PDB file of C-alpha atoms in Angstrom:
ATOM      1  CA  MET A 613      20.159  87.668 -86.610  1.00 67.00           C
ATOM      2  CA  ASN A 614      23.030  85.935 -84.862  1.00 75.00           C
ATOM      3  CA  LEU A 615      25.560  84.495 -87.282  1.00 80.00           C
ATOM      4  CA  LYS A 616      28.375  82.907 -85.364  1.00 80.00           C
ATOM      5  CA  ALA A 617      31.122  80.944 -86.969  1.00 85.00           C
ATOM      6  CA  GLY A 618      31.823  77.702 -85.143  1.00 84.00           C
ATOM      7  CA  LEU A 619      32.608  74.073 -85.372  1.00 86.00           C
ATOM      8  CA  PHE A 620      29.740  71.745 -84.614  1.00 82.00           C
ATOM      9  CA  GLN A 621      29.758  67.986 -84.333  1.00 86.00           C
ATOM     10  CA  ASN A 622      26.793  65.902 -85.529  1.00 86.00           C
ATOM     11  CA  GLN A 623      26.498  62.151 -85.083  1.00 87.00           C
ATOM     12  CA  GLN A 624      24.566  60.118 -87.696  1.00 86.00           C
ATOM     13  CA  LEU A 625      24.061  56.442 -88.311  1.00 85.00           C
ATOM     14  CA  LYS A 626      23.588  55.436 -91.947  1.00 82.00           C
ATOM     15  CA  LEU A 627      23.493  52.095 -93.648  1.00 79.00           C
ATOM     16  CA  GLN A 628      24.849  52.272 -97.142  1.00 83.00           C
ATOM     17  CA  MET A 629      24.176  49.509 -99.624  1.00 83.00           C
ATOM     18  CA  THR A 630      27.540  48.654-101.085  1.00 86.00           C
ATOM     19  CA  GLN A 631      28.018  46.426-104.097  1.00 87.00           C
ATOM     20  CA  GLN A 632      29.494  43.722-101.870  1.00 86.00           C
ATOM     21  CA  LEU A 633      26.476  43.807 -99.515  1.00 85.00           C
ATOM     22  CA  SER A 634      24.066  43.695-102.434  1.00 86.00           C
ATOM     23  CA  GLN A 635      25.881  40.706-103.921  1.00 84.00           C
ATOM     24  CA  ALA A 636      25.872  38.888-100.562  1.00 86.00           C
ATOM     25  CA  ILE A 637      22.119  39.384-100.178  1.00 88.00           C
ATOM     26  CA  THR A 638      21.545  38.070-103.698  1.00 86.00           C
ATOM     27  CA  ILE A 639      23.717  34.989-103.139  1.00 86.00           C
ATOM     28  CA  LEU A 640      21.986  34.173 -99.855  1.00 88.00           C
ATOM     29  CA  GLN A 641      18.643  33.962-101.661  1.00 90.00           C
ATOM     30  CA  TYR A 642      19.848  31.286-104.114  1.00 87.00           C
ATOM     31  CA  SER A 643      18.885  27.644-103.748  1.00 86.00           C
ATOM     32  CA  THR A 644      21.656  25.057-103.885  1.00 83.00           C
ATOM     33  CA  MET A 645      21.192  24.425-107.597  1.00 84.00           C
ATOM     34  CA  GLU A 646      21.030  28.133-108.413  1.00 87.00           C
ATOM     35  CA  LEU A 647      24.159  28.753-106.322  1.00 85.00           C
ATOM     36  CA  ASN A 648      26.049  25.994-108.156  1.00 84.00           C
ATOM     37  CA  ALA A 649      25.005  27.481-111.510  1.00 85.00           C
ATOM     38  CA  TYR A 650      26.030  30.973-110.344  1.00 86.00           C
ATOM     39  CA  LEU A 651      29.447  29.740-109.187  1.00 84.00           C
ATOM     40  CA  GLU A 652      30.026  27.854-112.433  1.00 85.00           C
ATOM     41  CA  ALA A 653      29.151  30.992-114.408  1.00 87.00           C
ATOM     42  CA  LYS A 654      31.581  33.051-112.317  1.00 85.00           C
ATOM     43  CA  GLN A 655      34.235  30.379-112.843  1.00 85.00           C
ATOM     44  CA  LEU A 656      33.809  30.722-116.622  1.00 87.00           C
ATOM     45  CA  GLU A 657      34.038  34.524-116.407  1.00 87.00           C
ATOM     46  CA  ASN A 658      37.146  34.600-114.221  1.00 85.00           C
ATOM     47  CA  PRO A 659      39.997  32.163-114.921  1.00 82.00           C
ATOM     48  CA  LEU A 660      41.424  32.692-111.421  1.00 83.00           C
ATOM     49  CA  ILE A 661      38.347  31.192-109.736  1.00 80.00           C
ATOM     50  CA  GLN A 662      38.279  27.454-109.233  1.00 82.00           C
ATOM     51  CA  VAL A 663      35.182  25.765-107.829  1.00 79.00           C
ATOM     52  CA  GLU A 664      35.927  22.539-105.991  1.00 78.00           C
ATOM     53  CA  PRO A 665      33.386  20.064-104.643  1.00 72.00           C
ATOM     54  CA  PRO A 666      33.017  20.243-100.861  1.00 66.00           C
ATOM     55  CA  LYS A 667      35.192  17.942 -98.816  1.00 65.00           C
ATOM     56  CA  GLN A 668      33.332  15.531 -96.631  1.00 57.00           C
ATOM     57  CA  ASP A 669      34.495  15.786 -93.061  1.00 53.00           C
ATOM     58  CA  SER A 670      34.200  12.545 -91.132  1.00 49.00           C
ATOM     59  CA  LEU A 671      33.004  14.455 -88.059  1.00 47.00           C
ATOM     60  CA  TYR A 672      29.866  15.607 -89.848  1.00 47.00           C
ATOM     61  CA  GLN A 673      28.932  12.360 -91.565  1.00 51.00           C
ATOM     62  CA  ARG A 674      25.980  10.753 -89.881  1.00 50.00           C
ATOM     63  CA  GLU A 675      26.216   7.124 -89.056  1.00 50.00           C
ATOM     64  CA  PRO A 676      22.924   5.260 -89.472  1.00 48.00           C
ATOM     65  CA  TYR A 677      21.166   4.488 -86.250  1.00 46.00           C
ATOM     66  CA  THR A 678      21.385   0.835 -85.446  1.00 47.00           C
ATOM     67  CA  TYR A 679      19.537  -1.354 -83.046  1.00 46.00           C
ATOM     68  CA  LYS A 680      20.997  -4.491 -81.545  1.00 45.00           C
ATOM     69  CA  ARG A 681      18.552  -7.312 -81.299  1.00 46.00           C
ATOM     70  CA  ASN A 682      18.443  -9.030 -77.983  1.00 48.00           C
ATOM     71  CA  ASP A 683      19.107 -12.544 -79.261  1.00 50.00           C
ATOM     72  CA  GLY A 684      22.563 -12.916 -77.743  1.00 53.00           C
ATOM     73  CA  ASN A 685      24.405 -12.283 -81.004  1.00 55.00           C
ATOM     74  CA  PRO A 686      26.273  -8.947 -80.659  1.00 53.00           C
ATOM     75  CA  GLY A 687      26.861  -8.671 -84.425  1.00 55.00           C
ATOM     76  CA  ASN A 688      23.170  -8.786 -85.299  1.00 53.00           C
ATOM     77  CA  THR A 689      22.197  -5.151 -85.981  1.00 53.00           C
ATOM     78  CA  VAL A 690      19.339  -3.572 -87.894  1.00 51.00           C
ATOM     79  CA  ASP A 691      19.536  -0.315 -89.828  1.00 51.00           C
ATOM     80  CA  TRP A 692      16.599   1.869 -88.689  1.00 47.00           C
ATOM     81  CA  TYR A 693      16.518   3.847 -91.937  1.00 48.00           C
ATOM     82  CA  GLU A 694      15.327   0.747 -93.788  1.00 53.00           C
ATOM     83  CA  TYR A 695      12.152   0.757 -91.721  1.00 50.00           C
ATOM     84  CA  VAL A 696      11.520   4.476 -91.519  1.00 51.00           C
ATOM     85  CA  SER A 697      11.694   5.696 -95.097  1.00 52.00           C
ATOM     86  CA  VAL A 698      11.021   4.400 -98.564  1.00 51.00           C
ATOM     87  CA  PRO A 699      13.477   5.998-100.969  1.00 53.00           C
ATOM     88  CA  THR A 700      11.831   7.361-104.086  1.00 51.00           C
ATOM     89  CA  SER A 701      14.187   8.738-106.662  1.00 72.00           C
ATOM     90  CA  THR A 702      11.880   9.303-109.624  1.00 82.00           C
ATOM     91  CA  LEU A 703       8.304  10.307-110.261  1.00 83.00           C
ATOM     92  CA  ALA A 704       7.546   6.792-111.527  1.00 84.00           C
ATOM     93  CA  ASP A 705       8.881   5.313-108.267  1.00 84.00           C
ATOM     94  CA  ALA A 706       6.731   7.643-106.176  1.00 85.00           C
ATOM     95  CA  LEU A 707       3.639   6.781-108.216  1.00 87.00           C
ATOM     96  CA  SER A 708       4.392   3.046-108.032  1.00 86.00           C
ATOM     97  CA  VAL A 709       4.574   3.291-104.237  1.00 86.00           C
ATOM     98  CA  GLN A 710       1.137   4.940-104.220  1.00 87.00           C
ATOM     99  CA  ILE A 711      -0.239   2.253-106.563  1.00 88.00           C
ATOM    100  CA  ASN A 712       1.135  -0.497-104.320  1.00 85.00           C
ATOM    101  CA  LEU A 713      -0.897   0.885-101.416  1.00 85.00           C
ATOM    102  CA  LYS A 714      -4.132   0.208-103.295  1.00 84.00           C
ATOM    103  CA  SER A 715      -5.787  -3.194-103.538  1.00 85.00           C
ATOM    104  CA  LEU A 716      -5.701  -4.027-107.240  1.00 84.00           C
ATOM    105  CA  THR A 717      -5.771  -7.103-109.396  1.00 88.00           C
ATOM    106  CA  SER A 718      -2.576  -8.093-111.193  1.00 87.00           C
ATOM    107  CA  PHE A 719      -4.109  -7.001-114.519  1.00 90.00           C
ATOM    108  CA  ASP A 720      -5.056  -3.577-113.109  1.00 90.00           C
ATOM    109  CA  ARG A 721      -1.578  -3.162-111.633  1.00 90.00           C
ATOM    110  CA  LYS A 722      -0.005  -4.106-114.994  1.00 90.00           C
ATOM    111  CA  ILE A 723      -2.101  -1.534-116.865  1.00 91.00           C
ATOM    112  CA  LEU A 724      -1.420   1.202-114.313  1.00 90.00           C
ATOM    113  CA  ASP A 725       2.321   0.458-114.288  1.00 90.00           C
ATOM    114  CA  GLU A 726       2.405   0.717-118.069  1.00 91.00           C
ATOM    115  CA  LEU A 727       0.514   4.016-117.936  1.00 91.00           C
ATOM    116  CA  ILE A 728       2.992   5.299-115.333  1.00 90.00           C
ATOM    117  CA  CYS A 729       5.837   4.354-117.671  1.00 89.00           C
ATOM    118  CA  SER A 730       4.085   6.364-120.408  1.00 89.00           C
ATOM    119  CA  LEU A 731       4.391   9.619-118.416  1.00 89.00           C
ATOM    120  CA  ASP A 732       6.940  12.135-119.653  1.00 88.00           C
ATOM    121  CA  ASP A 733       9.342  14.069-117.404  1.00 85.00           C
ATOM    122  CA  ASN A 734       6.661  16.680-116.671  1.00 86.00           C
ATOM    123  CA  GLY A 735       4.064  14.091-115.661  1.00 87.00           C
ATOM    124  CA  TYR A 736       1.966  14.347-118.813  1.00 91.00           C
ATOM    125  CA  LEU A 737       0.496  11.118-120.184  1.00 89.00           C
ATOM    126  CA  ARG A 738       1.995  10.431-123.605  1.00 90.00           C
ATOM    127  CA  VAL A 739       0.336   7.262-124.858  1.00 89.00           C
ATOM    128  CA  ASP A 740      -1.215   6.326-128.182  1.00 90.00           C
ATOM    129  CA  GLU A 741      -4.647   5.502-126.803  1.00 89.00           C
ATOM    130  CA  PRO A 742      -6.049   3.417-129.717  1.00 90.00           C
ATOM    131  CA  SER A 743      -2.987   1.153-129.905  1.00 91.00           C
ATOM    132  CA  PHE A 744      -2.869   0.878-126.085  1.00 89.00           C
ATOM    133  CA  MET A 745      -6.521  -0.190-126.008  1.00 89.00           C
ATOM    134  CA  GLN A 746      -5.941  -2.714-128.794  1.00 90.00           C
ATOM    135  CA  LYS A 747      -2.805  -4.098-127.122  1.00 90.00           C
ATOM    136  CA  HIS A 748      -4.604  -4.751-123.812  1.00 89.00           C
ATOM    137  CA  GLY A 749      -8.078  -5.466-125.146  1.00 90.00           C
ATOM    138  CA  LEU A 750      -9.655  -2.464-123.442  1.00 89.00           C
ATOM    139  CA  GLU A 751     -12.595  -0.305-124.341  1.00 90.00           C
ATOM    140  CA  TRP A 752     -12.526   3.492-124.241  1.00 91.00           C
ATOM    141  CA  ALA A 753     -14.430   3.701-120.920  1.00 92.00           C
ATOM    142  CA  GLN A 754     -12.067   1.186-119.276  1.00 91.00           C
ATOM    143  CA  LEU A 755      -8.997   3.137-120.401  1.00 90.00           C
ATOM    144  CA  GLU A 756     -10.529   6.353-119.069  1.00 92.00           C
ATOM    145  CA  THR A 757     -11.099   4.626-115.704  1.00 92.00           C
ATOM    146  CA  TYR A 758      -7.426   3.647-115.518  1.00 91.00           C
ATOM    147  CA  ILE A 759      -6.342   7.158-116.485  1.00 91.00           C
ATOM    148  CA  LYS A 760      -8.609   8.604-113.771  1.00 92.00           C
ATOM    149  CA  ARG A 761      -6.926   6.288-111.234  1.00 91.00           C
ATOM    150  CA  ILE A 762      -3.532   7.672-112.252  1.00 91.00           C
ATOM    151  CA  GLN A 763      -4.879  11.226-112.026  1.00 90.00           C
ATOM    152  CA  GLU A 764      -6.069  10.608-108.439  1.00 89.00           C
ATOM    153  CA  LEU A 765      -2.460  10.104-107.310  1.00 88.00           C
ATOM    154  CA  GLU A 766      -0.158  12.774-105.932  1.00 86.00           C
ATOM    155  CA  PRO A 767       0.933  15.288-107.135  1.00 86.00           C
ATOM    156  CA  ALA A 768      -2.236  16.909-108.394  1.00 87.00           C
ATOM    157  CA  GLY A 769      -2.351  17.116-112.175  1.00 89.00           C
ATOM    158  CA  ILE A 770      -0.337  13.961-112.811  1.00 91.00           C
ATOM    159  CA  GLY A 771      -1.447  11.950-115.837  1.00 90.00           C
ATOM    160  CA  ALA A 772      -2.979  14.900-117.665  1.00 91.00           C
ATOM    161  CA  ARG A 773      -2.817  14.861-121.438  1.00 90.00           C
ATOM    162  CA  SER A 774      -2.635  18.637-121.876  1.00 90.00           C
ATOM    163  CA  LEU A 775      -1.891  21.767-119.884  1.00 90.00           C
ATOM    164  CA  GLN A 776      -5.598  22.604-119.711  1.00 91.00           C
ATOM    165  CA  GLU A 777      -6.413  19.177-118.261  1.00 91.00           C
ATOM    166  CA  CYS A 778      -3.535  19.477-115.780  1.00 89.00           C
ATOM    167  CA  ILE A 779      -4.769  22.832-114.476  1.00 90.00           C
ATOM    168  CA  SER A 780      -8.349  21.537-114.375  1.00 90.00           C
ATOM    169  CA  LEU A 781      -7.255  18.539-112.275  1.00 90.00           C
ATOM    170  CA  GLN A 782      -5.363  20.805-109.891  1.00 89.00           C
ATOM    171  CA  LEU A 783      -8.337  23.143-109.501  1.00 90.00           C
ATOM    172  CA  GLN A 784     -10.697  20.205-108.887  1.00 88.00           C
ATOM    173  CA  ARG A 785      -8.338  18.854-106.229  1.00 85.00           C
ATOM    174  CA  LYS A 786      -8.108  22.282-104.602  1.00 83.00           C
ATOM    175  CA  ALA A 787     -11.899  22.644-104.620  1.00 78.00           C
ATOM    176  CA  ASP A 788     -12.213  19.324-102.780  1.00 72.00           C
ATOM    177  CA  VAL A 789      -9.975  20.546 -99.951  1.00 60.00           C
ATOM    178  CA  PRO A 790     -11.576  22.985 -97.480  1.00 56.00           C
ATOM    179  CA  LEU A 791      -9.634  26.188 -96.916  1.00 47.00           C
ATOM    180  CA  TRP A 792      -9.790  26.610 -93.149  1.00 47.00           C
TER     181      TRP A 792
END
């Protein structure tokens, strides 16, 4: 047995998870809203932290694309964004846009718009059905037809009256779509 005393050098590469690295990975996974909530919580914990809204730099602001009409008037411009997108800010707006794409009578549109206004923030239909039928002179089968029309809109499950009905509508919609 050869026991020699000596000095040996060994090279190793290790990655150590520090607290700072762990915190950075966690913060990178947050969405914008979660990050804002996290920063506000940290601001409440530490009085030395101040969260300020981001400054808007004029270099990064996008100017809307414009198109000059060729009618000889140089000041006549058209904003392309008006023609490209339809801004929808609420669920009711998005549903109204979908309703407007269908060919309906004015009475049908009125009933559907009122049903859309009866949706809560989660998309559940909160309407007193007997008084609604009496107000508009509808029968039960007619009201169900209007509710089915609302439930055919996107997103799947809209217009449900309970969680069970919402999940059932979503499963029916998924069953109709082939999974290729």
